[in-house]
mmCIF file of C-alpha atoms in Angstrom:
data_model
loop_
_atom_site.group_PDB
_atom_site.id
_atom_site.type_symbol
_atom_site.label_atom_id
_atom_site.label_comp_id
_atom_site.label_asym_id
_atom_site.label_seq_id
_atom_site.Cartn_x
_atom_site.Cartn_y
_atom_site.Cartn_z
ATOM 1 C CA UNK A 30 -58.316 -75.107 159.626
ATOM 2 C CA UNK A 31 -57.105 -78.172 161.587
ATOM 3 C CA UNK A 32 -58.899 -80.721 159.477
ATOM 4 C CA UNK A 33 -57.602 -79.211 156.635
ATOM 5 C CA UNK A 34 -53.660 -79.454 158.032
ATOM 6 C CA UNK A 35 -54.116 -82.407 158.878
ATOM 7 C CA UNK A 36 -55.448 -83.461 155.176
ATOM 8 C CA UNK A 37 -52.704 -81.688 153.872
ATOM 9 C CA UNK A 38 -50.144 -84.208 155.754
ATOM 10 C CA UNK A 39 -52.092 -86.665 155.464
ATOM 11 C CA UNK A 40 -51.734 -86.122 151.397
ATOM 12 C CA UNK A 41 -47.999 -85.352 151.441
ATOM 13 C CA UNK A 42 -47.240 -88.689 153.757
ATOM 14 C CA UNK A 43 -49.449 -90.375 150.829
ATOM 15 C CA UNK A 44 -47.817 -88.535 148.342
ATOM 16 C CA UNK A 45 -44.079 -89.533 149.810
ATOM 17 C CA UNK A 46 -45.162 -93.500 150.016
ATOM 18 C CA UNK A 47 -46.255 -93.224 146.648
ATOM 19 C CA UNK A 48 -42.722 -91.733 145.504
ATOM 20 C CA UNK A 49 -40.508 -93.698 147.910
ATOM 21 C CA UNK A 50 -37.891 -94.502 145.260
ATOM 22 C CA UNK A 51 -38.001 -90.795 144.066
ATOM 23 C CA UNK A 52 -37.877 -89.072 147.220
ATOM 24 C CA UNK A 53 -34.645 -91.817 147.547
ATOM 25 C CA UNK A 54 -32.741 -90.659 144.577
ATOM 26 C CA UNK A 55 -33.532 -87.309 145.261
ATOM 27 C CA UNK A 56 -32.355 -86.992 148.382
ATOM 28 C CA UNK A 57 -28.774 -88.965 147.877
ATOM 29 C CA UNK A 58 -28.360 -87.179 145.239
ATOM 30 C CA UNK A 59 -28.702 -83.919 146.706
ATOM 31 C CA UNK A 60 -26.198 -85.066 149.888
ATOM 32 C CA UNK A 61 -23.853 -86.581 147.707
ATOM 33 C CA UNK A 62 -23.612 -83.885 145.271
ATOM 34 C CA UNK A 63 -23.707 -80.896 148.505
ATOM 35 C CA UNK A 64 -20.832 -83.188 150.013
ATOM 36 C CA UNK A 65 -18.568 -83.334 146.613
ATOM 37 C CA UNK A 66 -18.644 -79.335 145.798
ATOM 38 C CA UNK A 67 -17.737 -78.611 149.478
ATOM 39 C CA UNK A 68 -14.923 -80.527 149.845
ATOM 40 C CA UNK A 69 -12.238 -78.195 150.826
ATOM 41 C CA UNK A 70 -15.187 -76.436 152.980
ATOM 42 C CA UNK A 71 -14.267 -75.647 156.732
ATOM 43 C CA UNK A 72 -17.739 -77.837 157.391
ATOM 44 C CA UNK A 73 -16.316 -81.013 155.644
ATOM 45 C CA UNK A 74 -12.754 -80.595 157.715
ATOM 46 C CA UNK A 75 -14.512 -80.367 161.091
ATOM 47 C CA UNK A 76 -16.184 -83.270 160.377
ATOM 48 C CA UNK A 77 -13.630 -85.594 158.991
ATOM 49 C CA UNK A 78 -11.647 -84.015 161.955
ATOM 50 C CA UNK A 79 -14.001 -85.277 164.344
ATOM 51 C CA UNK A 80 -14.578 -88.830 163.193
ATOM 52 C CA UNK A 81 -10.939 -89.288 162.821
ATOM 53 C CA UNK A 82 -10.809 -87.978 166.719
ATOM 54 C CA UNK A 83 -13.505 -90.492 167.873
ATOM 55 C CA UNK A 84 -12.898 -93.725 165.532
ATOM 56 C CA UNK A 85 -8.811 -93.409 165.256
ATOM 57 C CA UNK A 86 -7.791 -91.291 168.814
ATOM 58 C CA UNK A 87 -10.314 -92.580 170.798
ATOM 59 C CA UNK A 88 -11.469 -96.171 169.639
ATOM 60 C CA UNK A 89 -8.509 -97.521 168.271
ATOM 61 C CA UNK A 90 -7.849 -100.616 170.128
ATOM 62 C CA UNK A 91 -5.515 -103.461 169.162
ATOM 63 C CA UNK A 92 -8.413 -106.183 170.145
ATOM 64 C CA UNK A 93 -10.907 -103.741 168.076
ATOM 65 C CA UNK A 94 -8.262 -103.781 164.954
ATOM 66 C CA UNK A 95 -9.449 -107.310 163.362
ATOM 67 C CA UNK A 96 -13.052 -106.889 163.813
ATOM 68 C CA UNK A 97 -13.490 -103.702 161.962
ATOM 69 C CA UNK A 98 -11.084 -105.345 159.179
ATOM 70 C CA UNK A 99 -13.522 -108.107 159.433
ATOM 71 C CA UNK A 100 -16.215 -105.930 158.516
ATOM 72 C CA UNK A 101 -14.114 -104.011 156.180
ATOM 73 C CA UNK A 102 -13.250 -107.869 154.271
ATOM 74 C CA UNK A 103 -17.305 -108.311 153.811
ATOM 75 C CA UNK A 104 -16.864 -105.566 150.994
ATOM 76 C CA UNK A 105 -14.070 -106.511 149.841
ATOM 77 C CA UNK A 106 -14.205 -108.894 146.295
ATOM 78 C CA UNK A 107 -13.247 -111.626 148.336
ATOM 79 C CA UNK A 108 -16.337 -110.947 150.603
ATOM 80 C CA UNK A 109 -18.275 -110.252 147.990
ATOM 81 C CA UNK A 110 -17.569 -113.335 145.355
ATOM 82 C CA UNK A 111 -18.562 -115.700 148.845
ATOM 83 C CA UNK A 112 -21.928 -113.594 149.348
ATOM 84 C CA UNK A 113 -22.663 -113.877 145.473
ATOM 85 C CA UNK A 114 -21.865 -117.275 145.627
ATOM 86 C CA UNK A 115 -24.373 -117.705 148.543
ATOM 87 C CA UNK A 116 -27.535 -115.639 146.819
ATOM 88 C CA UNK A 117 -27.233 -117.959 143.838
ATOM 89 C CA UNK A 118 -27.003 -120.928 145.568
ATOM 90 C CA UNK A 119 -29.963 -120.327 148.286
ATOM 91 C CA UNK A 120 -31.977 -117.616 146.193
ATOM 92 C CA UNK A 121 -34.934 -119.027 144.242
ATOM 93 C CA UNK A 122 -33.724 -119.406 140.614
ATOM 94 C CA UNK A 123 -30.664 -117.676 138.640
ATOM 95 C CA UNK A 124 -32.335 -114.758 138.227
ATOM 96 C CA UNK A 125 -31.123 -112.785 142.192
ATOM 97 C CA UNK A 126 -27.719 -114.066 141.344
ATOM 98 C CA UNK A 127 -27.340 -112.468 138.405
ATOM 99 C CA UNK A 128 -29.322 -109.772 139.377
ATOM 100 C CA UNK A 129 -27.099 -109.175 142.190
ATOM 101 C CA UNK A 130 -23.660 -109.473 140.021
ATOM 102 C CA UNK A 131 -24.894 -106.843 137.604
ATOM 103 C CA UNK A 132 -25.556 -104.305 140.693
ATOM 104 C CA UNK A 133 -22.014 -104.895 142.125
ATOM 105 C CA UNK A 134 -20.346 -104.585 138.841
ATOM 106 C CA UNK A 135 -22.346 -101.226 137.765
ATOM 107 C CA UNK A 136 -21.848 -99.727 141.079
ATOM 108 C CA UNK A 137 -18.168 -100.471 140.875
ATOM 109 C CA UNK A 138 -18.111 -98.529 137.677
ATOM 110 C CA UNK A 139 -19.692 -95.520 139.140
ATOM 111 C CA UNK A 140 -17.529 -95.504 141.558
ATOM 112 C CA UNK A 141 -14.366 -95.758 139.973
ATOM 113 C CA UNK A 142 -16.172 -92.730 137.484
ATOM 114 C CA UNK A 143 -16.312 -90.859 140.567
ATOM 115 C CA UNK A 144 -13.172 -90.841 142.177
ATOM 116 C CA UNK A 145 -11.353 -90.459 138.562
ATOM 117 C CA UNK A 146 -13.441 -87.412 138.411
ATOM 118 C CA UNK A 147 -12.878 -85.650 141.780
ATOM 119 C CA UNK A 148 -9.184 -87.146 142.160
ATOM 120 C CA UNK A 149 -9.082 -86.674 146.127
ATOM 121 C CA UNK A 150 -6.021 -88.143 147.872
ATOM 122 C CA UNK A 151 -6.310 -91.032 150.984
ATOM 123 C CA UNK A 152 -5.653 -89.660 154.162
ATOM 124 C CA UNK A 153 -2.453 -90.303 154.898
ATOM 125 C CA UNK A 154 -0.163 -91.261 157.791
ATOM 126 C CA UNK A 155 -2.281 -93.261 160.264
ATOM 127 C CA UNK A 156 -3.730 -96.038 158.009
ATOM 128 C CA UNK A 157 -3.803 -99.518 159.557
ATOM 129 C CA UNK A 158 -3.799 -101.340 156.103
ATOM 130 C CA UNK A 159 -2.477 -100.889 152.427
ATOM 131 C CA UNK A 160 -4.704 -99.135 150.113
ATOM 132 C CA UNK A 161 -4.275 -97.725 146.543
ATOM 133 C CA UNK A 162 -6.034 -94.998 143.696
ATOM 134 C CA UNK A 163 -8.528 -91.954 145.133
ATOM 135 C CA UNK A 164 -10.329 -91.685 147.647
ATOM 136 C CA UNK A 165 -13.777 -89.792 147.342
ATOM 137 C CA UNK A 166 -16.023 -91.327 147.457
ATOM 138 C CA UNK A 167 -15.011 -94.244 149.806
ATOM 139 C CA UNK A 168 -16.007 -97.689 147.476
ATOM 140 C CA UNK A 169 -15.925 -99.812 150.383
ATOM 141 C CA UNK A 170 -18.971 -97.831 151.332
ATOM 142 C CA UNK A 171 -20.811 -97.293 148.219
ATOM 143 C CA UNK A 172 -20.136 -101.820 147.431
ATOM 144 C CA UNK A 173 -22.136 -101.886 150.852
ATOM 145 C CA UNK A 174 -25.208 -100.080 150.724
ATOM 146 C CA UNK A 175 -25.802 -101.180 146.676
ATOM 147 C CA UNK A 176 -24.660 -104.835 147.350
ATOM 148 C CA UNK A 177 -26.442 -105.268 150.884
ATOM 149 C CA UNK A 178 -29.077 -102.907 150.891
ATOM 150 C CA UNK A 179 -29.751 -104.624 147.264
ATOM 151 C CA UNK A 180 -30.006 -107.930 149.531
ATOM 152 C CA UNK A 181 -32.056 -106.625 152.129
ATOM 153 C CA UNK A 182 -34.296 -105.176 149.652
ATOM 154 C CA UNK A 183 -34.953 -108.760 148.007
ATOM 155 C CA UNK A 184 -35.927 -110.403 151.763
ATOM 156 C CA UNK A 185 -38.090 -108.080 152.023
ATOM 157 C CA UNK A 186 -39.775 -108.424 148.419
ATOM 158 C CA UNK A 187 -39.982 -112.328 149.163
ATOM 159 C CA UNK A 188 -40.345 -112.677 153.182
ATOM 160 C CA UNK A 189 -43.899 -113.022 154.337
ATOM 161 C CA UNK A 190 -42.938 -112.827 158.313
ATOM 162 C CA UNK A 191 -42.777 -109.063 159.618
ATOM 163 C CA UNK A 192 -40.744 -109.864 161.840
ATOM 164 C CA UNK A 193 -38.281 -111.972 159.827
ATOM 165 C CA UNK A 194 -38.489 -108.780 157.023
ATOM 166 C CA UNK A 195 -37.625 -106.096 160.141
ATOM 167 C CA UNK A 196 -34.913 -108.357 161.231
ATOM 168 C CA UNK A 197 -32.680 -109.342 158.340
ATOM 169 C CA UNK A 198 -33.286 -105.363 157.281
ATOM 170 C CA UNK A 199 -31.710 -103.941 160.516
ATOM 171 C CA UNK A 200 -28.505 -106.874 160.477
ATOM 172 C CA UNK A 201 -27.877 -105.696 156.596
ATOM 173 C CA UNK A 202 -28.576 -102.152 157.825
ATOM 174 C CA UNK A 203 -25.763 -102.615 160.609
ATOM 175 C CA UNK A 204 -23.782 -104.232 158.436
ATOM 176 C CA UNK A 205 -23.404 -101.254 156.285
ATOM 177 C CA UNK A 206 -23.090 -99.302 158.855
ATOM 178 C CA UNK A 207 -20.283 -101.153 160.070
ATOM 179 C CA UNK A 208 -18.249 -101.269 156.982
ATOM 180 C CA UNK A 209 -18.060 -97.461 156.621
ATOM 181 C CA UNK A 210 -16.962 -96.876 159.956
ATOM 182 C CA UNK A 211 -14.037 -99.587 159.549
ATOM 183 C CA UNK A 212 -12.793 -97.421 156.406
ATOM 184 C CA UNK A 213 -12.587 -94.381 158.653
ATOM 185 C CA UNK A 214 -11.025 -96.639 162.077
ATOM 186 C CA UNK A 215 -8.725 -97.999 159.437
ATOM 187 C CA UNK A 216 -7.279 -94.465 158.354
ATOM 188 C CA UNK A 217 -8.179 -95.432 154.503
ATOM 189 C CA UNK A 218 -11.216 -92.501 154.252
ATOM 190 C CA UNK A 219 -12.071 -89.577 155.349
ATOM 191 C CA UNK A 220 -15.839 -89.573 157.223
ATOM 192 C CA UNK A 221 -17.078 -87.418 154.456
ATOM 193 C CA UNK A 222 -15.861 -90.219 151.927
ATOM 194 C CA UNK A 223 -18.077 -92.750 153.740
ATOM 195 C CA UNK A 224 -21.094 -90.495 154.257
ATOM 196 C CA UNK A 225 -21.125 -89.253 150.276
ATOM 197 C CA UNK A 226 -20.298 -93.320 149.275
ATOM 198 C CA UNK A 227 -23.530 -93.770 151.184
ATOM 199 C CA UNK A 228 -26.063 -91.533 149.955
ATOM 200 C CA UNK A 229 -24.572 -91.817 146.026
ATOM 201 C CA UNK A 230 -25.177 -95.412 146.455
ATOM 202 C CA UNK A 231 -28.377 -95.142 147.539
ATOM 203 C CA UNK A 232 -30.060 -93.198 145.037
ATOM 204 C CA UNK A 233 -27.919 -96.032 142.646
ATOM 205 C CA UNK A 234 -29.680 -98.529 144.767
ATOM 206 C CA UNK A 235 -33.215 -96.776 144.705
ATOM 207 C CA UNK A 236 -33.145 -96.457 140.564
ATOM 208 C CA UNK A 237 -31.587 -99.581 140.200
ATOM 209 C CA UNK A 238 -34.650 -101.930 142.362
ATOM 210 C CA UNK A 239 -36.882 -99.875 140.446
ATOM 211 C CA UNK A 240 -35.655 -100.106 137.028
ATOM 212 C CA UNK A 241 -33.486 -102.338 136.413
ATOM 213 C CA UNK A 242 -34.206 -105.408 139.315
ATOM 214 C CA UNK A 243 -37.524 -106.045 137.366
ATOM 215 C CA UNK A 244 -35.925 -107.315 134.479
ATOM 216 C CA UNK A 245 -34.403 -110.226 136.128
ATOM 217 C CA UNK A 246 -36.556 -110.376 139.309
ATOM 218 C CA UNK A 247 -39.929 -111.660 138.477
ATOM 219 C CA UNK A 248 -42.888 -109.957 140.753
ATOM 220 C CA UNK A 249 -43.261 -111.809 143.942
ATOM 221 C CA UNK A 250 -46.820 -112.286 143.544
ATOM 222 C CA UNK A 251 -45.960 -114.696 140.413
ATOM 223 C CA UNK A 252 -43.868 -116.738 143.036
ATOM 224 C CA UNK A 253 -45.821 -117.274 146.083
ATOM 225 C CA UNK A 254 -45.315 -121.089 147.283
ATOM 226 C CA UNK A 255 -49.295 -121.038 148.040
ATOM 227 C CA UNK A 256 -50.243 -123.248 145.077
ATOM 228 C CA UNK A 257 -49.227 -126.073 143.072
ATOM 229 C CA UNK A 258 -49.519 -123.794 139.860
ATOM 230 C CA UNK A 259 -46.771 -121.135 141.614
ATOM 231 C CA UNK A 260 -44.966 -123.996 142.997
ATOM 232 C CA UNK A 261 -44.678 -125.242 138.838
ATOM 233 C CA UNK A 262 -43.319 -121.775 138.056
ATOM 234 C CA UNK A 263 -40.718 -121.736 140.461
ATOM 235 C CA UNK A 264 -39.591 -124.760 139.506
ATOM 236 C CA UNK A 265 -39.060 -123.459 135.684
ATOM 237 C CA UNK A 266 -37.683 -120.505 136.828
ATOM 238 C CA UNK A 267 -34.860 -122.541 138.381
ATOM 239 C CA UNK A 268 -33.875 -124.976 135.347
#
């Protein structure tokens, strides 16, 4: 009876691993779409009510105020144009760059699908900066995890060091992390903006490395700098 528990979660861990980018989708879907039909819930105003109690009562600082609009700026298309700018120019070919502009721009659609859709109003009455148009789901948030998660996904396609891959995925992780939180300390979303931008994005995120990444992103393997032969491929790849 043990052995055979112990097969049987053996076989769903297996099973998961092997679905990684469904189990993904499935799952943002499911707490994006749970968040969206219980908006005017009682659960969904007890939380916004609390994060706007501990990031705007209690954590409002005036030395805090220009770091979280810092790491509100980093998805903001001024942000963004520098960090595209930066994957072309240090990412091996065209092919990430443009890879990386098609995500941003797709996401941005969905997004702006979205909030046309649901039509929910900005909080209103303790924002720190000037914001316009709807605000569920929050596209600060959902421009993060597509646009860096989308990065931190192609270090770890390409980096060979563990420890380099585990790195550079927790900074973009923070990062993202960050950048929601500064929408709600900024009094431009509600929590439950942030949280549904998240997991929306992420399914986005999970097709789109599956599906559509591919197409411009050759297979690592084809790329290793082990050989001469790989080192001649790169080297087409980038004229």
């Amino acid at each position: 009876m043990a052995r055979s528990a112990r097969e049987i979660r053996r076989s769903a861990r297996s099973l998961v691993r092997e679905n990684l980018w469904t189990v993904a989708i499935a799952v943002g879907l499911l707490v994006f779409l749970a968040i969206m039909v219980n908006l005017l819930s009682d659960e969904i105003a007890r939380l916004d009510a609390a994060a706007y109690w501990l990031f705007v009562v209690k954590l409002r600082r005036e030395w805090l105020t220009p770091t979280m609009q810092g790491f509100s700026t980093l998805a903001s298309p001024v942000g963004l144009l520098a960090m595209l700018i930066m994957v072309g120019a240090f990412a091996p070919g065209k092919r990430p760059g443009w890879c990386a502009a098609t995500n941003l721009v797709l996401v941005v659609v969905l997004n702006t699908l979205i909030k046309n859709v649901v039509q929910r109003p900005r909080p209103d009455g303790f924002r720190l900066v000037s914001e316009w148009g709807y605000s569920f789901p929050s596209g600060h948030s959902m421009v993060a995890m597509a646009f860096y998660g989308f990065l931190a996904w192609l270090v770890w396609k390409y980096e060979r060091e563990a420890l380099s891959r585990w790195f550079y995925a927790a900074v973009f992780a923070l990062l993202i992390l960050m950048i929601g939180i500064s929408r709600v300390y900024l009094g431009v979303h509600y929590a439950s903006d942030v949280i549904a931008g998240f997991f929306v994005s992420l399914a986005w995120l999970a097709f789109f490395t599956k599906v559509i990444a591919p197409l411009f992103i050759p297979d690592e393997k084809d790329f290793s700098l082990d050989s001469p032969t790989q080192l001649m491929k790169l080297e087409d790849l980038q004229q």
